[in-house]
Structure formats: C-alpha cells, structure tokens
XYZ file of N, CA and C in Angstrom:
690
model
N -23.089 -8.851 40.011
C -22.992 -9.477 38.698
C -21.617 -9.361 38.124
N -21.171 -10.591 37.579
C -19.824 -10.801 37.075
C -19.875 -10.486 35.586
N -18.652 -11.063 34.906
C -18.445 -10.890 33.451
C -19.406 -11.772 32.887
N -19.647 -13.031 33.195
C -20.239 -14.049 32.602
C -21.766 -13.714 32.600
N -22.082 -13.050 33.744
C -23.611 -12.484 33.873
C -24.041 -11.477 32.716
N -23.199 -10.439 32.911
C -23.289 -9.390 31.602
C -23.092 -9.831 30.406
N -22.196 -10.932 29.992
C -22.057 -11.544 28.707
C -23.482 -12.297 28.342
N -24.055 -13.048 29.217
C -25.235 -13.696 28.817
C -26.471 -12.985 28.703
N -26.415 -11.858 29.623
C -27.495 -10.765 29.412
C -27.691 -10.288 28.145
N -26.238 -9.734 27.561
C -26.063 -9.292 26.237
C -26.412 -10.252 25.133
N -26.138 -11.651 25.304
C -26.605 -12.589 24.426
C -27.899 -12.785 24.233
N -28.604 -12.684 25.601
C -29.873 -12.843 25.246
C -30.852 -11.705 24.545
N -30.232 -10.560 25.014
C -30.616 -9.171 24.156
C -30.441 -9.430 22.704
N -29.508 -9.730 22.219
C -28.946 -9.803 20.915
C -30.031 -10.906 19.993
N -30.139 -12.111 20.851
C -31.417 -13.002 20.547
C -32.685 -12.560 20.312
N -33.085 -11.694 21.312
C -34.541 -10.957 21.131
C -34.630 -10.064 19.940
N -33.552 -9.493 19.594
C -33.515 -8.546 18.420
C -33.543 -9.270 17.067
N -32.740 -10.563 17.195
C -32.972 -11.365 15.990
C -34.359 -11.783 15.983
N -34.857 -12.228 17.072
C -36.169 -12.844 17.058
C -37.239 -11.850 16.491
N -37.104 -10.557 16.945
C -38.299 -9.622 16.350
C -37.796 -9.252 15.070
N -36.622 -9.514 14.447
C -36.419 -9.133 13.065
C -35.839 -7.903 12.603
N -35.110 -7.332 13.874
C -34.684 -5.890 13.699
C -32.852 -6.250 13.631
N -32.502 -7.334 13.821
C -30.919 -7.656 13.627
C -31.079 -9.055 13.151
N -29.763 -9.272 12.482
C -29.177 -10.613 12.151
C -27.876 -10.896 12.358
N -27.423 -12.161 12.469
C -26.243 -12.455 12.670
C -25.077 -11.751 11.661
N -25.398 -11.768 10.448
C -24.540 -11.275 9.373
C -24.593 -9.724 9.331
N -25.845 -9.148 9.853
C -25.763 -7.730 10.019
C -24.706 -7.213 11.224
N -24.871 -8.024 12.496
C -24.024 -7.769 13.378
C -22.619 -8.078 12.910
N -22.304 -8.813 12.295
C -20.693 -9.364 11.798
C -20.305 -7.981 11.186
N -21.179 -7.294 10.311
C -20.767 -6.222 9.189
C -20.500 -5.072 10.289
N -21.497 -4.950 11.387
C -21.425 -3.727 12.276
C -20.042 -3.905 13.021
N -19.734 -4.927 13.527
C -18.472 -5.029 14.425
C -17.099 -5.543 13.919
N -17.372 -5.924 12.609
C -16.030 -6.459 11.984
C -15.669 -7.983 12.332
N -16.683 -8.637 13.153
C -16.182 -10.101 13.651
C -16.566 -10.852 12.254
N -16.219 -11.984 12.252
C -16.655 -12.868 11.242
C -18.176 -13.530 11.748
N -18.973 -13.711 10.617
C -20.518 -14.331 10.956
C -20.128 -15.490 11.807
N -19.403 -16.320 11.535
C -19.148 -17.535 12.468
C -18.687 -17.237 13.748
N -18.150 -16.171 14.011
C -17.647 -16.004 15.573
C -18.863 -15.484 16.082
N -19.986 -14.727 15.385
C -21.002 -14.260 16.164
C -21.998 -15.440 16.289
N -22.106 -16.393 15.357
C -22.802 -17.346 15.470
C -22.354 -18.310 16.652
N -20.987 -18.372 16.984
C -20.582 -19.394 18.049
C -20.926 -18.628 19.456
N -20.984 -17.147 19.570
C -21.212 -16.481 20.534
C -22.788 -16.743 20.949
N -23.576 -16.536 20.042
C -25.059 -16.547 20.059
C -25.494 -17.910 20.363
N -24.539 -18.951 20.196
C -25.013 -20.387 20.554
C -24.259 -20.929 21.765
N -23.336 -19.972 22.411
C -22.785 -20.353 23.566
C -21.600 -20.918 23.351
N -21.077 -21.413 22.342
C -19.827 -21.891 21.724
C -18.345 -21.147 22.125
N -18.563 -19.765 22.272
C -17.572 -18.985 22.562
C -17.810 -17.883 23.413
N -16.802 -17.217 23.925
C -17.011 -15.781 24.840
C -16.341 -14.902 23.968
N -17.062 -13.594 24.289
C -16.586 -12.528 23.865
C -15.464 -12.000 24.674
N -14.351 -11.187 24.243
C -13.494 -10.471 25.246
C -14.275 -9.381 25.768
N -13.719 -8.814 26.666
C -14.322 -7.494 26.862
C -14.115 -6.254 25.942
N -13.106 -6.564 25.255
C -13.265 -5.532 23.856
C -14.171 -5.749 23.184
N -14.579 -7.134 22.666
C -15.510 -7.403 21.675
C -16.869 -7.291 22.337
N -17.259 -7.204 23.567
C -18.515 -6.954 24.112
C -18.592 -5.511 23.998
N -17.412 -4.617 23.977
C -17.674 -3.076 23.914
C -17.915 -2.726 22.481
N -17.411 -3.472 21.608
C -17.686 -3.257 20.032
C -19.130 -3.590 19.873
N -19.762 -4.718 20.455
C -21.216 -4.939 20.202
C -22.174 -3.904 20.855
N -21.417 -3.427 22.159
C -22.489 -2.317 22.522
C -22.532 -1.189 21.932
N -21.371 -0.742 21.410
C -21.224 0.522 20.446
C -22.096 0.313 19.178
N -22.114 -0.816 18.481
C -22.799 -1.108 17.300
C -24.357 -1.129 17.369
N -24.815 -1.561 18.709
C -26.323 -1.844 18.989
C -26.585 -0.426 19.540
N -25.787 0.281 19.929
C -26.139 1.690 20.713
C -26.614 1.272 22.296
N -25.871 0.258 22.728
C -26.331 -0.158 24.074
C -25.355 0.304 25.204
N -25.573 0.259 26.385
C -24.776 0.148 27.394
C -24.933 -0.521 28.478
N -23.904 -0.826 29.307
C -24.075 -1.720 30.709
C -25.123 -0.927 31.337
N -25.050 0.375 31.709
C -25.765 1.441 32.386
C -27.513 0.856 32.017
N -27.597 0.983 30.559
C -28.875 0.770 30.131
C -29.501 -0.491 30.497
N -28.691 -1.552 30.463
C -28.956 -3.071 30.978
C -29.368 -3.319 32.270
N -28.330 -2.654 33.041
C -28.474 -3.091 34.550
C -28.563 -1.835 35.220
N -29.173 -0.887 35.228
C -29.343 0.261 35.877
C -29.600 0.006 37.321
N -30.761 -1.397 37.438
C -30.759 -1.745 38.924
C -30.083 -3.077 38.982
N -29.326 -3.631 40.107
C -28.771 -4.839 40.087
C -29.673 -5.777 40.222
N -30.971 -5.712 40.643
C -31.724 -6.536 40.818
C -32.518 -7.187 39.440
N -32.290 -6.150 38.397
C -32.986 -6.285 37.304
C -32.862 -7.797 36.613
N -33.718 -8.723 36.205
C -33.519 -9.597 35.672
C -34.013 -9.776 34.319
N -33.491 -10.245 33.127
C -33.937 -10.513 32.143
C -34.281 -11.906 31.827
N -35.727 -12.087 31.645
C -36.573 -13.635 31.602
C -35.994 -14.469 30.244
N -35.617 -15.677 30.636
C -34.783 -16.626 29.716
C -35.853 -16.689 28.609
N -35.466 -17.166 27.539
C -36.431 -17.559 26.444
C -37.047 -18.893 26.711
N -38.206 -19.233 26.447
C -38.925 -20.225 26.313
C -38.016 -21.510 26.085
N -37.730 -22.409 26.881
C -37.334 -23.904 26.411
C -35.778 -23.574 26.748
N -35.218 -22.545 27.059
C -33.828 -22.216 27.029
C -33.085 -22.944 28.193
N -32.061 -23.365 27.881
C -31.369 -24.298 29.169
C -29.850 -23.728 29.308
N -29.299 -24.117 30.285
C -27.942 -23.485 30.800
C -27.073 -24.634 30.734
N -25.728 -24.989 30.222
C -25.309 -26.047 30.318
C -24.526 -26.146 31.655
N -24.261 -27.105 32.280
C -23.633 -27.174 33.562
C -22.609 -28.447 33.537
N -21.336 -27.999 33.440
C -20.373 -29.343 33.186
C -20.575 -30.037 34.759
N -20.319 -31.543 34.645
C -20.204 -32.223 35.730
C -18.763 -32.577 35.750
N -18.170 -32.124 37.088
C -16.686 -31.986 37.279
C -16.403 -32.917 38.530
N -15.013 -32.959 38.641
C -14.432 -33.483 39.766
C -14.482 -32.324 41.034
N -14.644 -32.973 42.434
C -14.478 -31.970 43.404
C -13.280 -31.019 43.262
N -12.153 -31.599 42.966
C -10.813 -30.802 42.651
C -10.952 -29.684 41.685
N -11.449 -29.995 40.594
C -11.915 -29.112 39.608
C -12.702 -28.092 39.870
N -13.772 -28.283 40.848
C -14.837 -27.263 41.142
C -13.953 -26.484 42.166
N -12.945 -26.758 42.938
C -12.147 -25.801 43.654
C -11.332 -25.131 43.122
N -10.814 -25.334 42.162
C -9.345 -24.704 41.689
C -9.604 -24.503 40.269
N -10.464 -24.758 39.281
C -10.343 -24.472 37.968
C -11.212 -23.550 37.606
N -10.812 -22.453 37.052
C -11.968 -21.145 36.813
C -12.939 -21.591 35.482
N -12.496 -22.256 34.684
C -13.261 -22.744 33.753
C -13.417 -24.354 33.398
N -13.952 -24.999 34.250
C -13.503 -26.387 34.197
C -14.399 -26.930 33.054
N -13.800 -28.049 32.411
C -14.477 -28.859 31.245
C -14.824 -30.163 31.708
N -15.525 -30.616 30.885
C -15.963 -32.007 31.502
C -16.605 -32.874 30.277
N -16.506 -34.175 30.395
C -17.195 -34.953 29.261
C -18.704 -35.027 29.416
N -19.094 -34.823 30.501
C -20.502 -34.882 30.752
C -21.061 -33.625 31.149
N -22.352 -33.202 30.479
C -22.862 -32.002 31.042
C -24.468 -32.076 31.226
N -24.997 -31.066 32.453
C -26.206 -31.117 32.759
C -26.791 -30.157 31.883
N -27.986 -30.128 31.428
C -28.649 -28.976 30.918
C -30.214 -28.679 31.635
N -29.783 -27.568 32.488
C -30.666 -26.946 33.360
C -31.776 -26.245 32.887
N -32.924 -26.122 33.244
C -33.595 -25.007 32.544
C -33.205 -23.759 33.035
N -33.026 -22.858 32.022
C -32.685 -21.678 32.468
C -33.473 -20.631 33.483
N -34.964 -20.946 33.570
C -35.499 -20.408 34.531
C -35.190 -20.990 35.938
N -34.558 -21.896 36.250
C -34.368 -22.716 37.510
C -32.936 -21.817 38.000
N -31.988 -21.385 37.173
C -30.938 -20.559 37.557
C -30.828 -19.140 37.410
N -31.805 -18.778 36.548
C -31.620 -17.153 36.427
C -31.830 -16.225 37.524
N -32.650 -16.604 38.382
C -33.004 -15.841 39.351
C -32.162 -16.019 40.633
N -31.063 -16.798 40.584
C -30.259 -17.028 41.630
C -29.287 -15.563 41.722
N -29.464 -15.214 43.269
C -28.633 -13.904 43.397
C -27.265 -14.180 43.496
N -26.380 -13.507 43.373
C -24.935 -13.576 43.374
C -24.080 -12.780 44.267
N -23.167 -13.157 45.086
C -22.301 -12.402 45.685
C -21.016 -13.134 45.643
N -20.378 -12.925 44.748
C -18.815 -13.460 44.350
C -17.751 -13.053 44.897
N -16.615 -13.838 45.047
C -15.408 -13.342 45.736
C -14.913 -12.542 44.551
N -14.202 -11.500 45.146
C -13.423 -10.642 44.441
C -12.662 -10.941 42.880
N -11.684 -12.173 43.617
C -10.624 -12.619 42.881
C -11.127 -13.752 41.812
N -12.635 -14.412 42.002
C -13.083 -15.098 41.072
C -14.506 -14.739 40.353
N -14.210 -13.451 40.110
C -15.387 -12.953 39.257
C -15.498 -13.537 37.999
N -14.262 -13.876 37.301
C -14.439 -14.300 35.932
C -14.535 -16.069 35.815
N -14.709 -16.564 36.981
C -14.925 -17.898 36.974
C -16.028 -18.279 36.376
N -16.189 -19.586 35.642
C -17.365 -19.922 35.409
C -18.605 -20.358 36.376
N -19.643 -19.650 36.430
C -20.480 -19.628 37.496
C -20.895 -21.066 38.046
N -21.514 -21.966 37.033
C -22.145 -22.986 37.775
C -21.402 -24.112 37.212
N -21.186 -25.362 38.253
C -20.838 -26.645 37.746
C -21.352 -27.378 38.911
N -21.059 -28.727 38.538
C -21.844 -29.900 39.376
C -20.912 -30.883 39.606
N -21.160 -31.671 40.776
C -20.247 -32.739 41.299
C -21.185 -33.781 41.708
N -20.674 -34.937 41.354
C -21.430 -36.232 41.795
C -20.760 -36.556 43.018
N -21.753 -37.195 44.107
C -21.426 -37.357 45.227
C -21.067 -39.010 45.611
N -19.825 -39.138 46.246
C -19.556 -40.517 46.656
C -20.089 -40.508 48.051
N -20.068 -41.985 48.594
C -20.624 -42.102 49.769
C -20.018 -41.408 50.982
N -18.620 -41.104 50.633
C -17.959 -40.515 51.945
C -18.542 -38.929 52.019
N -18.541 -38.319 50.662
C -18.878 -36.963 50.728
C -20.338 -36.638 51.142
N -21.145 -37.777 51.071
C -22.620 -37.703 51.130
C -22.937 -37.858 52.545
N -22.269 -38.721 53.215
C -22.608 -39.321 54.580
C -22.898 -38.235 55.818
N -21.858 -37.131 55.665
C -22.158 -36.165 56.879
C -23.357 -35.331 56.691
N -23.890 -35.461 55.344
C -25.101 -34.556 55.133
C -26.313 -35.182 54.833
N -26.373 -36.700 55.126
C -27.585 -37.538 55.256
C -28.504 -37.115 56.115
N -29.875 -36.977 55.852
C -30.380 -37.765 54.510
C -30.582 -36.436 53.551
N -30.085 -35.291 53.838
C -30.400 -34.212 52.649
C -29.532 -34.324 51.239
N -28.408 -35.359 51.611
C -27.650 -35.776 50.366
C -27.539 -37.252 50.549
N -27.283 -37.697 49.408
C -27.433 -39.156 49.244
C -26.106 -39.403 48.236
N -25.539 -40.687 48.213
C -24.505 -41.287 47.380
C -24.990 -41.243 45.767
N -24.256 -40.625 44.868
C -24.725 -40.554 43.640
C -25.471 -39.244 43.138
N -26.013 -38.567 44.117
C -26.655 -37.539 43.732
C -25.660 -36.568 43.144
N -26.300 -35.622 42.458
C -25.474 -34.701 41.547
C -25.915 -33.330 42.552
N -24.740 -32.321 42.684
C -25.167 -31.063 43.592
C -24.625 -30.063 42.393
N -25.638 -29.098 42.160
C -25.181 -27.966 41.373
C -24.410 -26.852 42.124
N -23.355 -26.321 41.849
C -22.839 -25.281 42.758
C -22.953 -23.986 42.080
N -23.138 -23.017 42.825
C -23.181 -21.567 42.224
C -22.097 -21.111 42.772
N -21.214 -20.669 42.061
C -19.533 -20.451 42.560
C -19.726 -18.857 42.836
N -20.904 -18.102 42.303
C -20.724 -16.644 42.374
C -21.668 -16.349 43.796
N -21.832 -17.300 44.520
C -22.333 -16.916 46.062
C -21.427 -17.625 47.041
N -20.746 -16.579 47.692
C -19.685 -17.126 48.659
C -19.964 -16.216 50.043
N -21.029 -15.728 50.004
C -21.414 -15.103 51.454
C -21.938 -15.553 52.196
N -21.485 -15.551 53.484
C -22.223 -15.916 54.836
C -23.635 -15.370 55.042
N -24.028 -14.405 54.290
C -25.405 -13.975 54.587
C -26.555 -15.025 54.116
N -27.246 -15.624 55.204
C -28.089 -16.755 54.676
C -28.993 -16.621 53.574
N -28.998 -17.526 52.500
C -29.618 -17.328 51.060
C -31.198 -17.169 51.186
N -31.630 -18.080 52.107
C -33.217 -18.170 52.067
C -33.557 -18.274 53.781
N -33.338 -17.377 54.309
C -33.707 -17.355 55.927
C -35.247 -17.878 56.132
N -35.441 -18.610 57.176
C -34.399 -19.178 58.278
C -33.837 -20.485 57.780
N -34.079 -21.021 56.559
C -33.355 -22.213 56.362
C -31.740 -22.099 56.050
N -31.023 -23.015 56.629
C -29.585 -22.967 56.421
C -29.217 -23.138 54.954
N -28.088 -22.521 54.579
C -27.356 -22.582 53.337
C -26.387 -23.621 53.304
N -26.513 -24.511 52.463
C -25.400 -25.505 52.141
C -24.225 -24.927 51.182
N -23.259 -24.934 51.736
C -21.965 -24.388 51.120
C -21.084 -25.636 50.579
N -20.239 -25.185 49.507
C -19.146 -26.008 49.365
C -17.817 -25.330 49.913
N -16.955 -25.961 50.727
C -16.063 -25.278 51.229
C -14.672 -25.950 50.973
N -13.520 -25.341 50.855
C -12.208 -25.687 50.465
C -11.578 -26.082 52.038
N -11.583 -27.409 52.357
C -10.982 -27.674 53.504
C -9.614 -28.502 53.428
N -8.657 -27.703 53.570
C -7.381 -28.573 53.038
C -6.926 -29.008 51.961
N -7.604 -28.364 50.968
C -7.501 -29.075 49.610
C -8.728 -30.010 49.439
N -9.655 -30.191 50.138
C -10.706 -31.195 50.206
C -12.224 -30.508 50.053
N -12.759 -30.534 49.127
C -14.174 -30.013 48.831
C -15.162 -30.714 49.984
N -15.689 -30.287 51.056
C -16.827 -30.432 51.744
C -18.218 -29.725 51.678
N -19.065 -30.353 51.575
C -20.502 -29.827 51.705
C -20.936 -29.509 53.146
N -21.286 -28.479 53.776
C -21.392 -28.422 55.044
C -22.424 -27.015 55.117
N -23.164 -26.974 56.168
C -23.803 -25.653 56.842
C -22.416 -24.882 57.304
N -22.279 -23.734 57.303
C -21.377 -22.929 57.694
C -21.738 -21.625 58.421
N -20.904 -21.345 59.558
C -21.124 -20.084 60.367
C -19.579 -19.731 60.968
N -19.695 -18.418 61.098
C -18.241 -17.857 61.570
C -18.435 -17.516 62.991
N -17.591 -18.031 63.843
C -17.310 -17.835 65.316
C -15.910 -17.717 65.573
N -15.821 -16.540 66.209
C -14.113 -16.060 66.900
C -13.106 -16.389 65.827
N -13.146 -15.994 64.463
C -12.002 -16.398 63.809
C -11.983 -17.857 63.329
N -12.991 -18.328 63.541
C -13.030 -19.702 62.687
C -14.388 -20.052 62.007
N -14.343 -20.693 60.786
C -15.294 -21.139 60.112
C -15.696 -22.446 60.823
N -17.150 -22.743 61.209
C -17.612 -23.883 61.556
C -18.238 -24.687 60.602
N -17.757 -25.832 60.122
C -18.570 -26.592 59.240
C -19.186 -27.745 60.020
N -20.592 -27.552 59.848
C -21.549 -28.184 60.538
C -22.130 -29.164 59.375
N -22.018 -30.467 59.998
C -22.915 -31.621 59.412
C -24.285 -31.786 59.575
N -25.145 -32.474 58.967
C -26.473 -32.524 59.286
C -26.506 -34.006 60.244
N -25.871 -35.047 59.901
C -25.891 -36.236 60.521
C -25.265 -36.235 62.053
N -25.818 -36.856 62.818
C -25.510 -36.694 64.231
C -24.316 -37.645 64.438
N -23.873 -38.555 63.287
C -22.791 -39.426 63.462
C -21.488 -38.861 63.086
N -21.369 -37.628 62.717
C -20.213 -36.876 62.121
C -20.090 -35.636 62.978
N -18.968 -35.177 63.400
C -18.611 -34.113 64.178
C -18.400 -32.976 63.305
N -18.447 -31.610 63.790
C -18.321 -30.392 63.102
C -16.765 -30.284 62.902
N -16.398 -29.460 61.978
C -15.118 -29.161 61.835
C -14.673 -27.767 61.729
N -13.632 -27.385 62.351
C -13.105 -25.959 62.442
C -12.201 -25.567 61.201
N -12.199 -24.596 60.828
C -11.253 -24.134 59.662
C -11.045 -22.521 60.381
N -9.877 -22.692 60.711
C -9.192 -21.401 61.270
C -8.872 -20.342 60.434
N -9.438 -19.175 60.417
C -8.997 -18.108 59.292
C -7.723 -17.453 59.723
N -6.919 -17.157 58.590
C -5.778 -16.344 58.867
C -5.885 -14.964 59.309
N -5.010 -14.062 59.401
C -5.144 -12.639 59.826
C -5.580 -11.892 58.563
N -5.391 -12.068 57.561
C -6.057 -11.552 56.343
C -7.088 -12.271 55.539
N -7.407 -13.509 56.080
C -8.333 -14.281 55.634
C -9.876 -13.634 55.578
N -10.842 -14.143 54.864
C -12.092 -14.017 54.769
C -12.716 -15.226 54.573
N -14.101 -15.260 54.852
C -14.934 -16.524 54.590
C -14.896 -17.047 53.070
N -14.772 -15.780 52.338
C -14.852 -16.154 50.673
C -13.612 -16.542 50.401
N -12.625 -16.820 50.966
C -11.247 -17.326 50.578
C -11.402 -18.746 50.670
N -12.440 -19.152 51.533
C -12.395 -20.772 51.678
C -13.946 -21.103 51.189
N -14.801 -20.398 51.166
C -16.124 -20.863 50.515
C -15.979 -20.708 49.243
N -16.233 -21.907 48.387
C -16.099 -21.990 47.028
C -17.638 -21.706 46.080
N -18.689 -21.844 46.897
C -19.979 -21.610 46.355
C -21.094 -22.158 47.095
N -22.375 -21.931 46.889
C -23.548 -22.401 47.309
C -24.143 -23.520 46.473
N -24.517 -24.554 47.332
C -25.338 -25.723 46.672
C -26.777 -25.326 46.199
N -26.940 -24.955 44.985
C -28.163 -24.345 44.630
C -29.297 -25.116 44.020
N -28.644 -26.356 43.690
C -29.719 -27.369 43.348
C -29.260 -28.732 43.403
N -29.909 -29.713 43.890
C -29.816 -31.064 44.227
C -30.538 -31.989 43.333
N -29.883 -32.977 42.773
C -30.604 -33.772 41.872
C -30.348 -35.153 42.369
N -31.501 -35.902 42.917
C -31.422 -37.187 43.635
C -30.985 -38.040 42.476
N -30.250 -39.356 43.052
C -29.767 -40.457 42.039
C -30.878 -41.351 42.022
N -31.933 -41.272 42.709
C -33.092 -42.081 42.668
C -33.883 -41.686 41.406
C-alpha cells in the first residue's frame, strides 16, 4: 500500500463521516487549521495532502494508520457511483513521469479498480497509481488478438511483481525496453527478462538484467483493464 492508497482511504473515511452527519468540511478546517477551500479540494480529489497534513487530520479525528489498515488485505468499499480519474497519457509519460497530466481523462468506476492488489517498486511508491495509454498499430500488433489498435490500456503502476496476478492466466505487463514501452507477457530466466508476444508473427525479446538490477527496475506496471476501440 503506497501513500496515495492511504490518502484515498482517509478521504473516503472523511466523506463517510460527513455523510453520517458527524463531521463537516468547515469543522474539519477548524480542527486542523486548514482553509475550508483546501479541505474541499482534498475531498473532491483536486488536491493532495502532504504527509504532515495527513497527520494533522489523523490527530484531529482521533484516527491512526494502524486502525485503518491493521490488515493489508482490508478494503474500504467505494461509495456508490464513485469513479477514479485515470489520465490518458503518452507511453513516455507512463514510463517516466510520477504524476503525469493529460488533457483527456477516463473516469473508471471505483469498484473496478479498488480491489486491485499492489506490489510497487520501492522507489516509485509515490507515483500516481493508474494511467492509460492509447495503442497504435505497432504497439498492438505483437499482442493481437488480445490488443488492437486504438484500444486503451489502463496500467496499474503499483504492481511490478513477476508473481502471476491471476494464475494460471498470464499477466500482461508494461516494460521499459530501452526507453520504449512494450506490452508483453514476462518471465525471468538466467538473468534475463523474456518479453513474450501473443502473435506468432513476432519474436520474443530479451532484456538483460544488470548486476544490481531487479525485474521491478524495468517493469512499469500491470495492464489491469483493456478498453476496446470498437
């Protein structure tokens, strides 16, 4: 669980308390010393709290991370009709930008994403978790018929483990291959990542791991949702 996951769980709990009538945005502002406008932006996902700001809210509401997340598998159900905004970005932005911005955004039902397990890379725990890329013909061809040109692929950048996500089905990963984003099935053999296509018309690629490299250094995330262009 990364910082954004904790932030989102806290936001949902605050909204539940407001729904129950035991809290209001103005009351929370008085308790924490934040401006009411800042509280409103946080509750509406327009701003993120700093770690220090989260601590102030935890203290004001007599909460703790331990209370919320005593079990790493505990999930907080999304509110009815709630969506998660997912920016549609370039492959380069998905590879390199911690918090990519975009002119277009998908609004995915929270229930579709909230159950996703996470296994993030240690150095990328503060990255925005989800982003989407639109596939061109070159990117889609090696994975046809699973992928098609024009399709949107939502990437979960908090899952970079080679442990199969849903055995026995193979997991589709986004991989940084020499600065290019490739979508492939991935396995580790004798110090190499083997990037396997689905189409028999394309060959597998090898990515040699350096002495101190791990697979997570090259895996950007898991393809968790495919949206067809048809």
